[in-house]
Short mmCIF file of C-alpha atoms in Angstrom, two decimals:
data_model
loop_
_atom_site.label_atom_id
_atom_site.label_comp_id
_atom_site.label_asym_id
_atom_site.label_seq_id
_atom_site.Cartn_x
_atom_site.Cartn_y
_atom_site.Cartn_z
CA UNK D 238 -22.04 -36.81 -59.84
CA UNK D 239 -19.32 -34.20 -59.96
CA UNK D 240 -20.16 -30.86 -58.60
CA UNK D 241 -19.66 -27.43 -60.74
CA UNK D 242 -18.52 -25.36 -57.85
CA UNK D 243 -15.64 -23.20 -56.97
CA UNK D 244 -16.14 -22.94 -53.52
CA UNK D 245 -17.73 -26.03 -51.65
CA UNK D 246 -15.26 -29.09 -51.40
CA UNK D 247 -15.50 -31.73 -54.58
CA UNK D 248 -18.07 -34.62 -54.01
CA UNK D 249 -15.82 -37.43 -55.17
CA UNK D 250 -16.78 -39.96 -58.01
CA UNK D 251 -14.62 -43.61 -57.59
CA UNK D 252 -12.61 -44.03 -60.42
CA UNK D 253 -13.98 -46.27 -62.76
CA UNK D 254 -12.29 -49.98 -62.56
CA UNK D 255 -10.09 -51.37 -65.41
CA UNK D 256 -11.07 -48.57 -67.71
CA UNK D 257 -7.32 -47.51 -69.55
CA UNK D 258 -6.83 -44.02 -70.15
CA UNK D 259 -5.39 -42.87 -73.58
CA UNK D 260 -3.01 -40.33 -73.42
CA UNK D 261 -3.70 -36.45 -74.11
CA UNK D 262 -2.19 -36.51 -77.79
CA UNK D 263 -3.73 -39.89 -78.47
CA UNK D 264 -7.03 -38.37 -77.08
CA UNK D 265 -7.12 -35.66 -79.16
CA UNK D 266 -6.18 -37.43 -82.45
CA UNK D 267 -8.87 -39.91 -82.01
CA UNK D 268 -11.71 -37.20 -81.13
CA UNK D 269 -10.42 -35.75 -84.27
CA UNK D 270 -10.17 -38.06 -86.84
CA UNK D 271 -13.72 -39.88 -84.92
CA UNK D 272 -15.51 -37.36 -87.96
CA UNK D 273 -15.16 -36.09 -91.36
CA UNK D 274 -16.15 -32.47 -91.80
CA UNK D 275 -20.01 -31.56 -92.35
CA UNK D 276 -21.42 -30.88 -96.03
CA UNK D 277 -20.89 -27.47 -97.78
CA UNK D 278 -23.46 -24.63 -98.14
CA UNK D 279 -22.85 -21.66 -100.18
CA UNK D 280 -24.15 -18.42 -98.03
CA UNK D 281 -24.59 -14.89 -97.55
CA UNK D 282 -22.01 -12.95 -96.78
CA UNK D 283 -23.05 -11.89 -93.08
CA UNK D 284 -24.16 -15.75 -92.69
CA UNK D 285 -21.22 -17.14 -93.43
CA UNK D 286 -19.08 -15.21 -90.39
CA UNK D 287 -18.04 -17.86 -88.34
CA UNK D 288 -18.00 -20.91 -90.83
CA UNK D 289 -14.82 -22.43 -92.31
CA UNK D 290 -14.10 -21.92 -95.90
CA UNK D 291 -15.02 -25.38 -97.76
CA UNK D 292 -13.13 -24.55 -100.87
CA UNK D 293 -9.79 -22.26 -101.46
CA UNK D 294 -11.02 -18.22 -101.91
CA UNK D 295 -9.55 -17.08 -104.72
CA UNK D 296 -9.65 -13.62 -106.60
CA UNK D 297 -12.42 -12.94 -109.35
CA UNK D 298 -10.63 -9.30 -109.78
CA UNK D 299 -7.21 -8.03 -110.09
CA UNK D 300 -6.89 -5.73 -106.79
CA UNK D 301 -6.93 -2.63 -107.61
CA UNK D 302 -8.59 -3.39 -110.51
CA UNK D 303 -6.53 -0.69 -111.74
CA UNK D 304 -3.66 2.21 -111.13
CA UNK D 305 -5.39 3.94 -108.60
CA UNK D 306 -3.97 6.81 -106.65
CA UNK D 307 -2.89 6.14 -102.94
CA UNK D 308 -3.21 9.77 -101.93
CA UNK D 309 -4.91 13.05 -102.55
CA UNK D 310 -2.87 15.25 -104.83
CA UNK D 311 -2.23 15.73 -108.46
CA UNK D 312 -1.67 13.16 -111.23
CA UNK D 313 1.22 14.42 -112.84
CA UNK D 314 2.34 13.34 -116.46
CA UNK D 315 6.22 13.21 -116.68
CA UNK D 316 8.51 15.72 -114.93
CA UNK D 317 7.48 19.44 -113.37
CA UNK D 318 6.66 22.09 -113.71
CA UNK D 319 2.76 20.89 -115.06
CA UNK D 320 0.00 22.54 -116.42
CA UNK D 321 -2.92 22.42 -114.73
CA UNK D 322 -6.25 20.69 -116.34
CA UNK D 323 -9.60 21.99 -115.67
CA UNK D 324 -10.54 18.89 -113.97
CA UNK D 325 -10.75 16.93 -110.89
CA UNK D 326 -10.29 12.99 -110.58
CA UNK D 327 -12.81 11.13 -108.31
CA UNK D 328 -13.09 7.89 -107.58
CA UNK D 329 -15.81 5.67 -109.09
CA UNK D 330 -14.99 7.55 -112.83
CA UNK D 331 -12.81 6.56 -115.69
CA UNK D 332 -10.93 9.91 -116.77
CA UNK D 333 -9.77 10.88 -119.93
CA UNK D 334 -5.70 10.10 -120.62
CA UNK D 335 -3.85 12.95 -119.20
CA UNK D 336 -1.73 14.64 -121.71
CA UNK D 337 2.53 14.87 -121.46
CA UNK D 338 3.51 17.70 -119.07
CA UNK D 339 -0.04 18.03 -117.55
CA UNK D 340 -1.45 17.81 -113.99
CA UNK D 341 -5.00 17.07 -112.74
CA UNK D 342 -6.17 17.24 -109.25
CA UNK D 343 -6.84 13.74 -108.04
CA UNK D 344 -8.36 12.28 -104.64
CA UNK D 345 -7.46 8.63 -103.17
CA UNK D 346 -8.80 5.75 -104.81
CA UNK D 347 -9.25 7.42 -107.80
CA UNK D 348 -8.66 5.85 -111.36
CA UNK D 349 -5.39 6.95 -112.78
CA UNK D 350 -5.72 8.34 -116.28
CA UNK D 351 -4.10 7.26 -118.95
CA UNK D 352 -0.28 8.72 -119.11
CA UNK D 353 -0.18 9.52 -115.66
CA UNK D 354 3.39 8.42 -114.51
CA UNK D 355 3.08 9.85 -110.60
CA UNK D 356 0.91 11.92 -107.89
CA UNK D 357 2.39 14.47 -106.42
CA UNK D 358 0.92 14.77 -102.53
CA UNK D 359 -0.97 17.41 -101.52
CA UNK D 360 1.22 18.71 -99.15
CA UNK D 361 4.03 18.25 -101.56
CA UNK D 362 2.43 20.61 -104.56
CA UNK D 363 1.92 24.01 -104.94
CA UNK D 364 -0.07 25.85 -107.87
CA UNK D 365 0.40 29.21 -109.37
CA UNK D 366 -2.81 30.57 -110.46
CA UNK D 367 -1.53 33.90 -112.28
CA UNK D 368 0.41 30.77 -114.64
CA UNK D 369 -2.05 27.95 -114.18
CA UNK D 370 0.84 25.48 -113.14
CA UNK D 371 1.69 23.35 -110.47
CA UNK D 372 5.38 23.12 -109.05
CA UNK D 373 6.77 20.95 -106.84
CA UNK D 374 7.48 22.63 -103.15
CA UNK D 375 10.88 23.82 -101.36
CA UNK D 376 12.55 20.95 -99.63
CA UNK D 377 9.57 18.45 -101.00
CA UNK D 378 10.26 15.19 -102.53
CA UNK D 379 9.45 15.40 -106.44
CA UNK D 380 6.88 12.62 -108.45
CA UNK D 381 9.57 9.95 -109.40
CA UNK D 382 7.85 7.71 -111.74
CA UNK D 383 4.94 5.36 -109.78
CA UNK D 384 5.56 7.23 -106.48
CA UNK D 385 2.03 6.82 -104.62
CA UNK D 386 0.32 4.61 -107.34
CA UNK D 387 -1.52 1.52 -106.27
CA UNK D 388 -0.13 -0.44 -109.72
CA UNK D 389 -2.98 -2.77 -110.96
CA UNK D 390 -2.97 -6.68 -109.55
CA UNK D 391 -0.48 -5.42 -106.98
CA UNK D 392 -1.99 -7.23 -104.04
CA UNK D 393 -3.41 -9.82 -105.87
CA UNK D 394 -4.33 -10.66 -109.78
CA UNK D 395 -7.66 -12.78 -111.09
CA UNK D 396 -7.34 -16.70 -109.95
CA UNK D 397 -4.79 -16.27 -107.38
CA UNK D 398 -5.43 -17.99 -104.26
CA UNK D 399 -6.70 -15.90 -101.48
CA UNK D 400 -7.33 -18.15 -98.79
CA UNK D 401 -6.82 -21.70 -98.10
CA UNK D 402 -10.39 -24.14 -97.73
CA UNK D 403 -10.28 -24.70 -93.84
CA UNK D 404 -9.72 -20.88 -92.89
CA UNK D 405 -12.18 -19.19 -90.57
CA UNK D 406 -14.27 -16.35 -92.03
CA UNK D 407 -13.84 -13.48 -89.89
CA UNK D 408 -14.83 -10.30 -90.79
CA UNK D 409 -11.54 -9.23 -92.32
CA UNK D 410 -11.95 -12.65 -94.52
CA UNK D 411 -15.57 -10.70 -95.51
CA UNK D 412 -13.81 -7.65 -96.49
CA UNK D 413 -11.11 -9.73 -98.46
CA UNK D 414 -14.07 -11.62 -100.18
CA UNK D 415 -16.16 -8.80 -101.35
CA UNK D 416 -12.91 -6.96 -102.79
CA UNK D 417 -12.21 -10.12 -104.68
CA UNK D 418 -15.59 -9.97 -105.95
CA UNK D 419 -17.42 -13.12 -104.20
CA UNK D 420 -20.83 -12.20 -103.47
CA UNK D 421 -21.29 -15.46 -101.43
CA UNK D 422 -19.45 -18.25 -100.29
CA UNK D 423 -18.62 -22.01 -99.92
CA UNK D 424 -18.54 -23.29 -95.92
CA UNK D 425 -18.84 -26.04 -93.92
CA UNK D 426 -22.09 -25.92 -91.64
CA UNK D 427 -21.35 -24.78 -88.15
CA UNK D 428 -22.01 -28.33 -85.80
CA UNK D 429 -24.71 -27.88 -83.77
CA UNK D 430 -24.37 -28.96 -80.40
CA UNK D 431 -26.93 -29.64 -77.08
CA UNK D 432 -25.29 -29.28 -73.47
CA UNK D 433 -27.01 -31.43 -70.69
CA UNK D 434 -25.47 -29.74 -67.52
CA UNK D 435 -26.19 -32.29 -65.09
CA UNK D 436 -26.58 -32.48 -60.87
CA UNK D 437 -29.23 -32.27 -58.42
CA UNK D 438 -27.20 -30.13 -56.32
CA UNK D 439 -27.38 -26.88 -58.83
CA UNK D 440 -28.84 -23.75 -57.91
CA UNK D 441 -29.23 -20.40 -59.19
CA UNK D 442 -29.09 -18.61 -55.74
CA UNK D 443 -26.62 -18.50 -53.35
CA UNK D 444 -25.47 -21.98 -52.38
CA UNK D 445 -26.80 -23.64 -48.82
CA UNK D 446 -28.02 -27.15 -47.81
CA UNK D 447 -25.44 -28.86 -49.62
CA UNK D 448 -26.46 -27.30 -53.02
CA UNK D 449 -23.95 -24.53 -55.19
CA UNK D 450 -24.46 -22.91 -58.06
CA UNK D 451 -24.10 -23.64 -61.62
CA UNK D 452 -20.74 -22.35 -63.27
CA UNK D 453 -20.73 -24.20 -66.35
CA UNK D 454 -24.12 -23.48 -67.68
CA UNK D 455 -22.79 -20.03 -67.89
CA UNK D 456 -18.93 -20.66 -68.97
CA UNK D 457 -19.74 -23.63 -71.67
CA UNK D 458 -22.16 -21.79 -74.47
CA UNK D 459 -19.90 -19.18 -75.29
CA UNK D 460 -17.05 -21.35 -75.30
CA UNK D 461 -18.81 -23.85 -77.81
CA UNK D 462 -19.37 -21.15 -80.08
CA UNK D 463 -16.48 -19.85 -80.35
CA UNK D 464 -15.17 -23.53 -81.31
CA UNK D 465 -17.64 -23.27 -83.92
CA UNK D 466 -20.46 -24.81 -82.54
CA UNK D 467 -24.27 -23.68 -82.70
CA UNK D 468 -25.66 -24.35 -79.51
CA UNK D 469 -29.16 -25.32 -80.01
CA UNK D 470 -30.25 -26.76 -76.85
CA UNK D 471 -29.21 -26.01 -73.06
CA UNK D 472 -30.91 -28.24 -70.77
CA UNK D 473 -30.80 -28.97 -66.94
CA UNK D 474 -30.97 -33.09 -66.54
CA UNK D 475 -31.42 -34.80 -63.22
CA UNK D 476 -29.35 -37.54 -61.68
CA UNK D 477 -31.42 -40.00 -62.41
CA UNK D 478 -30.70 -42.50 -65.03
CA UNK D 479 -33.94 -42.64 -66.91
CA UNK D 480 -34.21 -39.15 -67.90
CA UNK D 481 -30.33 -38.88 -68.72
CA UNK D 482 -30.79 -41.44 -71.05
CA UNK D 483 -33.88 -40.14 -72.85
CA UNK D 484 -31.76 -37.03 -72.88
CA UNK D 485 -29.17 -38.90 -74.94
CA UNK D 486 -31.99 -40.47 -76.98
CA UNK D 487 -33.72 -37.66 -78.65
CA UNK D 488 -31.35 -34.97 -79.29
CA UNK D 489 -30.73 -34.83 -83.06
CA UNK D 490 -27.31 -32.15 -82.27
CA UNK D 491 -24.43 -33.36 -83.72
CA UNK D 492 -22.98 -33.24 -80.65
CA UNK D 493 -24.49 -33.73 -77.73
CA UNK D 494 -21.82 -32.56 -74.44
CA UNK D 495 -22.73 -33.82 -70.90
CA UNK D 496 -21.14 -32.32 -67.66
CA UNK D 497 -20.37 -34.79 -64.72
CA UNK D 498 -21.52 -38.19 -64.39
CA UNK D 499 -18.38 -39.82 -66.02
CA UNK D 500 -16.65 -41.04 -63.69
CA UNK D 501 -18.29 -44.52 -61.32
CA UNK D 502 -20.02 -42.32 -58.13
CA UNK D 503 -23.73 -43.58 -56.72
CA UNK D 504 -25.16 -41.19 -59.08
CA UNK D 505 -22.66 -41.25 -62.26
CA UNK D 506 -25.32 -42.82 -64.90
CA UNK D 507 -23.97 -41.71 -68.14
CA UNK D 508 -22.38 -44.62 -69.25
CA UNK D 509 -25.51 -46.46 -68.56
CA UNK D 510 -27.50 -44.35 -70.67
CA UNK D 511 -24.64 -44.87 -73.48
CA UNK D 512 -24.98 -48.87 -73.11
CA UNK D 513 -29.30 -47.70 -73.92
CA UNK D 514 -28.24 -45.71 -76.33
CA UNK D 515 -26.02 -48.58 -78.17
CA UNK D 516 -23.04 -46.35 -77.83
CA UNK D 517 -19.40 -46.50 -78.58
CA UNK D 518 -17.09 -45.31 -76.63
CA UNK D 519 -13.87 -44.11 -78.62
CA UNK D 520 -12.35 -42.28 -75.55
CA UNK D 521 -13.06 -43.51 -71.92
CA UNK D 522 -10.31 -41.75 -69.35
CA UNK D 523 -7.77 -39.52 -70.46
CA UNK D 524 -3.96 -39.12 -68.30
CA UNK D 525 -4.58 -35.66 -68.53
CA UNK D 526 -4.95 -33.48 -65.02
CA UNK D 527 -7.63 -32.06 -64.34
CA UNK D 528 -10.23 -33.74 -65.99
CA UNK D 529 -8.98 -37.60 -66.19
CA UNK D 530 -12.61 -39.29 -66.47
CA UNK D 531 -13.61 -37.27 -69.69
CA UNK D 532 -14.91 -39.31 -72.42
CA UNK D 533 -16.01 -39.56 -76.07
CA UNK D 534 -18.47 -41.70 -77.82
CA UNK D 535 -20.49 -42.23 -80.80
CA UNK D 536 -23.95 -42.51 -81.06
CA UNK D 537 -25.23 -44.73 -83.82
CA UNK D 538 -28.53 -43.31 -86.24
CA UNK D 539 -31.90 -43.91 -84.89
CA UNK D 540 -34.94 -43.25 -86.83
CA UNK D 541 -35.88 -40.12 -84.96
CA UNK D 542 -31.93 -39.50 -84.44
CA UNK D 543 -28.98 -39.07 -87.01
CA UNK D 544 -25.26 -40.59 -85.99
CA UNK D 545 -23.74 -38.16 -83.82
CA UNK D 546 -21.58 -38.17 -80.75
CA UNK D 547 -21.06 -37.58 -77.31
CA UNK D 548 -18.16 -35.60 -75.25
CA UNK D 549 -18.38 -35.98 -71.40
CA UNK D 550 -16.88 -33.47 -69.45
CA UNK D 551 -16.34 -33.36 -65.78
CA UNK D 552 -18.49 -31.82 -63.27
CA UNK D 553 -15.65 -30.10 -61.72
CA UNK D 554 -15.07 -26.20 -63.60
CA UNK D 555 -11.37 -26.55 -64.57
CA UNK D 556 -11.75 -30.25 -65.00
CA UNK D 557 -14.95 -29.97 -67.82
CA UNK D 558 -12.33 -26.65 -69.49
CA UNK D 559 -10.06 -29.26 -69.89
CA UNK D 560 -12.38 -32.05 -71.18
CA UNK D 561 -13.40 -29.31 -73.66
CA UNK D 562 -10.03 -28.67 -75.24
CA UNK D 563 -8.95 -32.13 -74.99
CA UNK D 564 -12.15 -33.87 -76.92
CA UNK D 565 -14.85 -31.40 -77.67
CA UNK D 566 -12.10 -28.77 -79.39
CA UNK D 567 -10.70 -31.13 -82.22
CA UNK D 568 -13.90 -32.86 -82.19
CA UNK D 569 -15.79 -29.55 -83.42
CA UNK D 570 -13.24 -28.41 -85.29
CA UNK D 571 -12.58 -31.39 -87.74
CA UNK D 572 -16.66 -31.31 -88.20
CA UNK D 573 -17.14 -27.68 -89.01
CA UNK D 574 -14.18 -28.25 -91.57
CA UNK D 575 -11.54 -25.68 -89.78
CA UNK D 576 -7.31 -25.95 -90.49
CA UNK D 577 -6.15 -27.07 -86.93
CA UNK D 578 -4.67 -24.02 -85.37
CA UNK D 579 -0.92 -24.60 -83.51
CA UNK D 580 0.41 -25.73 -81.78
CA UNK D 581 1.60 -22.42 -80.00
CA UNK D 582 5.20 -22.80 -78.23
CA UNK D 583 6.27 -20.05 -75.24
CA UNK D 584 8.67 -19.88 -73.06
CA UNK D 585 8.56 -20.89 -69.56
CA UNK D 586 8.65 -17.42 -67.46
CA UNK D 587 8.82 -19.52 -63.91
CA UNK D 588 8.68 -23.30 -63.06
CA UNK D 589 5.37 -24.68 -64.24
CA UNK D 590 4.71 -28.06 -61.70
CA UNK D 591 3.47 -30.99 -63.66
CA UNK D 592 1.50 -34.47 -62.78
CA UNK D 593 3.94 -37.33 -62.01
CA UNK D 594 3.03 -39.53 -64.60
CA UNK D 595 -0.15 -37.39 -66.47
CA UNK D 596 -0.13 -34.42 -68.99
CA UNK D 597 -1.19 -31.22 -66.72
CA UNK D 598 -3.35 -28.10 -68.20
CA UNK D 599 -2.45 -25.51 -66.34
CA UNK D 600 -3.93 -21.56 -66.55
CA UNK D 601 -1.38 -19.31 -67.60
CA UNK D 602 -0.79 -15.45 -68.39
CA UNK D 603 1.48 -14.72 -71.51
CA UNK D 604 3.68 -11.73 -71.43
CA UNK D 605 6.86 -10.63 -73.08
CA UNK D 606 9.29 -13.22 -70.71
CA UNK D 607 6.99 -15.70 -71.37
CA UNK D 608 4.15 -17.81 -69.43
CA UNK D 609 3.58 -17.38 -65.68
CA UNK D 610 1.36 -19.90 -64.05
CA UNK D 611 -1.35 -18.52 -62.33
CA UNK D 612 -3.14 -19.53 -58.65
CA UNK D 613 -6.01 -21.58 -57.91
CA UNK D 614 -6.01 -23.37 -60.60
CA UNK D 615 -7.47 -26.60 -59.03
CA UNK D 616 -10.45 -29.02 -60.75
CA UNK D 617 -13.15 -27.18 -59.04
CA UNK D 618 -11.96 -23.44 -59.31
CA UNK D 619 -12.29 -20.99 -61.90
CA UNK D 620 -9.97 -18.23 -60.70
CA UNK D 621 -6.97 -18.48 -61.85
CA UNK D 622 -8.79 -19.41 -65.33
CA UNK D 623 -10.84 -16.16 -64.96
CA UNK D 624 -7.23 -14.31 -65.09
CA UNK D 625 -5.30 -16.60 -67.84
CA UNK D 626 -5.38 -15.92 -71.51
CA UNK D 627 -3.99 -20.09 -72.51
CA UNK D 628 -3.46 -23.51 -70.89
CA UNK D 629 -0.04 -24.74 -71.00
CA UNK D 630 0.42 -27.89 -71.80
CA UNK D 631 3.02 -29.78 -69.16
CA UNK D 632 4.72 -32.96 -69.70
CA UNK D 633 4.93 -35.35 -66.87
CA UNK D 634 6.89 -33.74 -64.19
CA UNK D 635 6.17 -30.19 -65.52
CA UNK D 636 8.54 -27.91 -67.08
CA UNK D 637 11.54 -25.85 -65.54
CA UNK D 638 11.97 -22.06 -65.83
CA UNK D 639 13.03 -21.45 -69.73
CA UNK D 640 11.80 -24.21 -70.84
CA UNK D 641 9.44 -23.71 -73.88
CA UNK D 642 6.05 -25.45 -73.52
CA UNK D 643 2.83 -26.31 -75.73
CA UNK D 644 0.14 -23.62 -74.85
CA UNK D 645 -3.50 -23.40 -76.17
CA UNK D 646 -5.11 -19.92 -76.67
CA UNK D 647 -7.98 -19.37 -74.84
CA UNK D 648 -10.96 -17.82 -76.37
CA UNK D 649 -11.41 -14.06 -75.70
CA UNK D 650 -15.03 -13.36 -76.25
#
């Protein structure tokens, strides 16, 4: 078993004999296109943030739905000097036309009447009451034809496509949807997913006697759901094979992500609880560092258990982030029905060391000369992931100063 440290040195798993490791593009092509996205629900509003879009959004309105004014001011029919109406324009009413040479006081978002060619801005206006008229100030720009009128359809008109099926809905996509006039919408379920963090040698206090605490317990929830994921279970699992296995055996997730136990160590049982299970194993080793022994497999339908699958991370902190962007990333994504986001390019700021022969994820801060890598940024730390907003993605042999590289995002909250 793989610790979850940052501190104590790595308990080392042997490699596992024979077993050929895909590369990191083949990797995450086959974790992706291992599932089809889940079936569509049509929700709430407020329970669809988070889901992917299962069908294109497109508009049931014009927007505006009509001329509306973009400021507070005056409507103003044709050129000035205007006579002032004894009215005021408010939003949520539909005025009377506004006759040739007239002027009514208007607020934002209010319906334009009806022969209103302009509004004239506050600030750019000026009434005399002795005459009842309203001129145009000193220096001011005048009311040009359409000058601070939201025209009709002018961000979008009825039928036009909004957004694309696969988006995210965030809550600007909410916003968008409720102008357009959707009072619910079309997604993809959200995956649900159980974590089995694994180890004897996890502890919630300080670490002593060989035991250290638990970092991924913490890190990996968060993480998952902001891949899209529901996490409905979060169990501790012994290393003993037995239990693993049962583990395996009853969760009904759709996904079901291990930490440690992939590699071949005295107390690595997971692929022996896989063979119980009747697994398949799509992805066994990865030439990605960290995080080489990750692995993928599918589950087949029980009668207490629906198909599903399995992504094993490392024990090792960096090592299981980079499991989870390699296989559990694309994995989640392509089942919760999301448009593949990237890949992101950016410019080498300083040398970025690579593997020899392997793909290397390394944590890196972005800013305006590019990428920077950052330190400790070995298997078992967390540091200089703690500080980095992506992983770059290095080549064998790394990439030189200028050099533009492959970096994921990392997740911000």
């Amino acid at each position: 078993m793989t610790p979850h440290h940052t501190t104590a040195p790595a308990r080392r798993s042997a490699p596992r004999a024979g077993r050929p490791a895909v590369t990191w593009e083949q990797a995450r092509a086959t974790a992706r296109d291992a599932v089809q996205p889940l079936p569509a629900a049509t929700l709430e509003p407020a329970d669809a943030l988070g889901h992917a879009l299962a069908a294109p959004l497109a508009a049931r309105t014009d927007l505006p739905p009509f001329d509306t004014s973009a400021m507070d001011g005056w409507a103003v029919a044709g050129p000035g000097p205007w006579r002032l109406e004894d009215r005021t324009l408010l939003a949520g009413t539909r005025p009377a036309p506004l006759r040739p040479g007239a002027a009514a006081p208007i607020a934002t978002g209010a319906r334009l009447p009806a022969g209103a060619t302009a509004v004239l801005r506050r600030e750019h206006g000026a009434t005399d009451p002795a005459t009842g008229t309203l001129h145009v100030r000193s220096a001011a720009p005048g009311a040009a034809p359409g000058t601070d009128i939201r025209v009709q359809g002018h961000e979008c008109r009825t039928g036009d496509p909004l957004l694309p099926a696969g988006a995210t809905v965030t809550p600007a996509v909410l916003g968008l949807a409720a102008a357009a006039g959707h009072d619910r919408l079309t997604v993809h379920r959200r995956p649900t997913v159980e974590l089995l963090v694994l180890g004897d040698e996890l502890l919630t206090g300080l670490p002593g006697d060989g035991r250290v605490r638990d970092a991924l317990g913490p890190l990996l929830p968060p993480w998952l759901h902001a891949l899209g994921a529901e996490v409905t279970g979060h169990h501790r699992v012994p290393d003993v094979a037995a239990p693993l296995t049962e583990a395996v055996r009853r969760s009904s997730a759709d996904v079901v992500v291990t930490t440690g136990s992939t590699a071949a160590g005295p107390v690595d049982f997971l692929h022996r609880a896989l063979r119980a299970n009747g697994a398949e194993l799509l992805v066994d080793s990865v030439a990605v560092r960290p995080g080489h022994p990750m692995l993928l497999a599918a589950l087949p339908g029980t009668g207490s258990r629906p198909a599903s699958h399995l992504v094993g991370l490392p024990g090792n902190p960096l090592a299981a982030v980079a499991g989870l962007v390699t296989l559990a990333a694309p994995l989640l994504g392509r089942l919760g029905g999301r448009t593949p986001d990237g890949p992101h390019r950016a410019r080498a700021a300083a040398a970025l060391p690579g593997h020899p022969a392997d793909t290397r994820l390394v944590p890196v801060r972005r800013a305006e000369n590019g990428v920077t890598p950052l330190p400790y940024d070995g298997p078992a730390m967390l540091r200089g992931l703690a500080r980095a907003d992506h992983l770059a993605v290095l080549p064998p042999g790394g990439a030189t100063e200028g050099e533009y590289v492959t970096v994921l995002p990392l997740p911000a909250g």
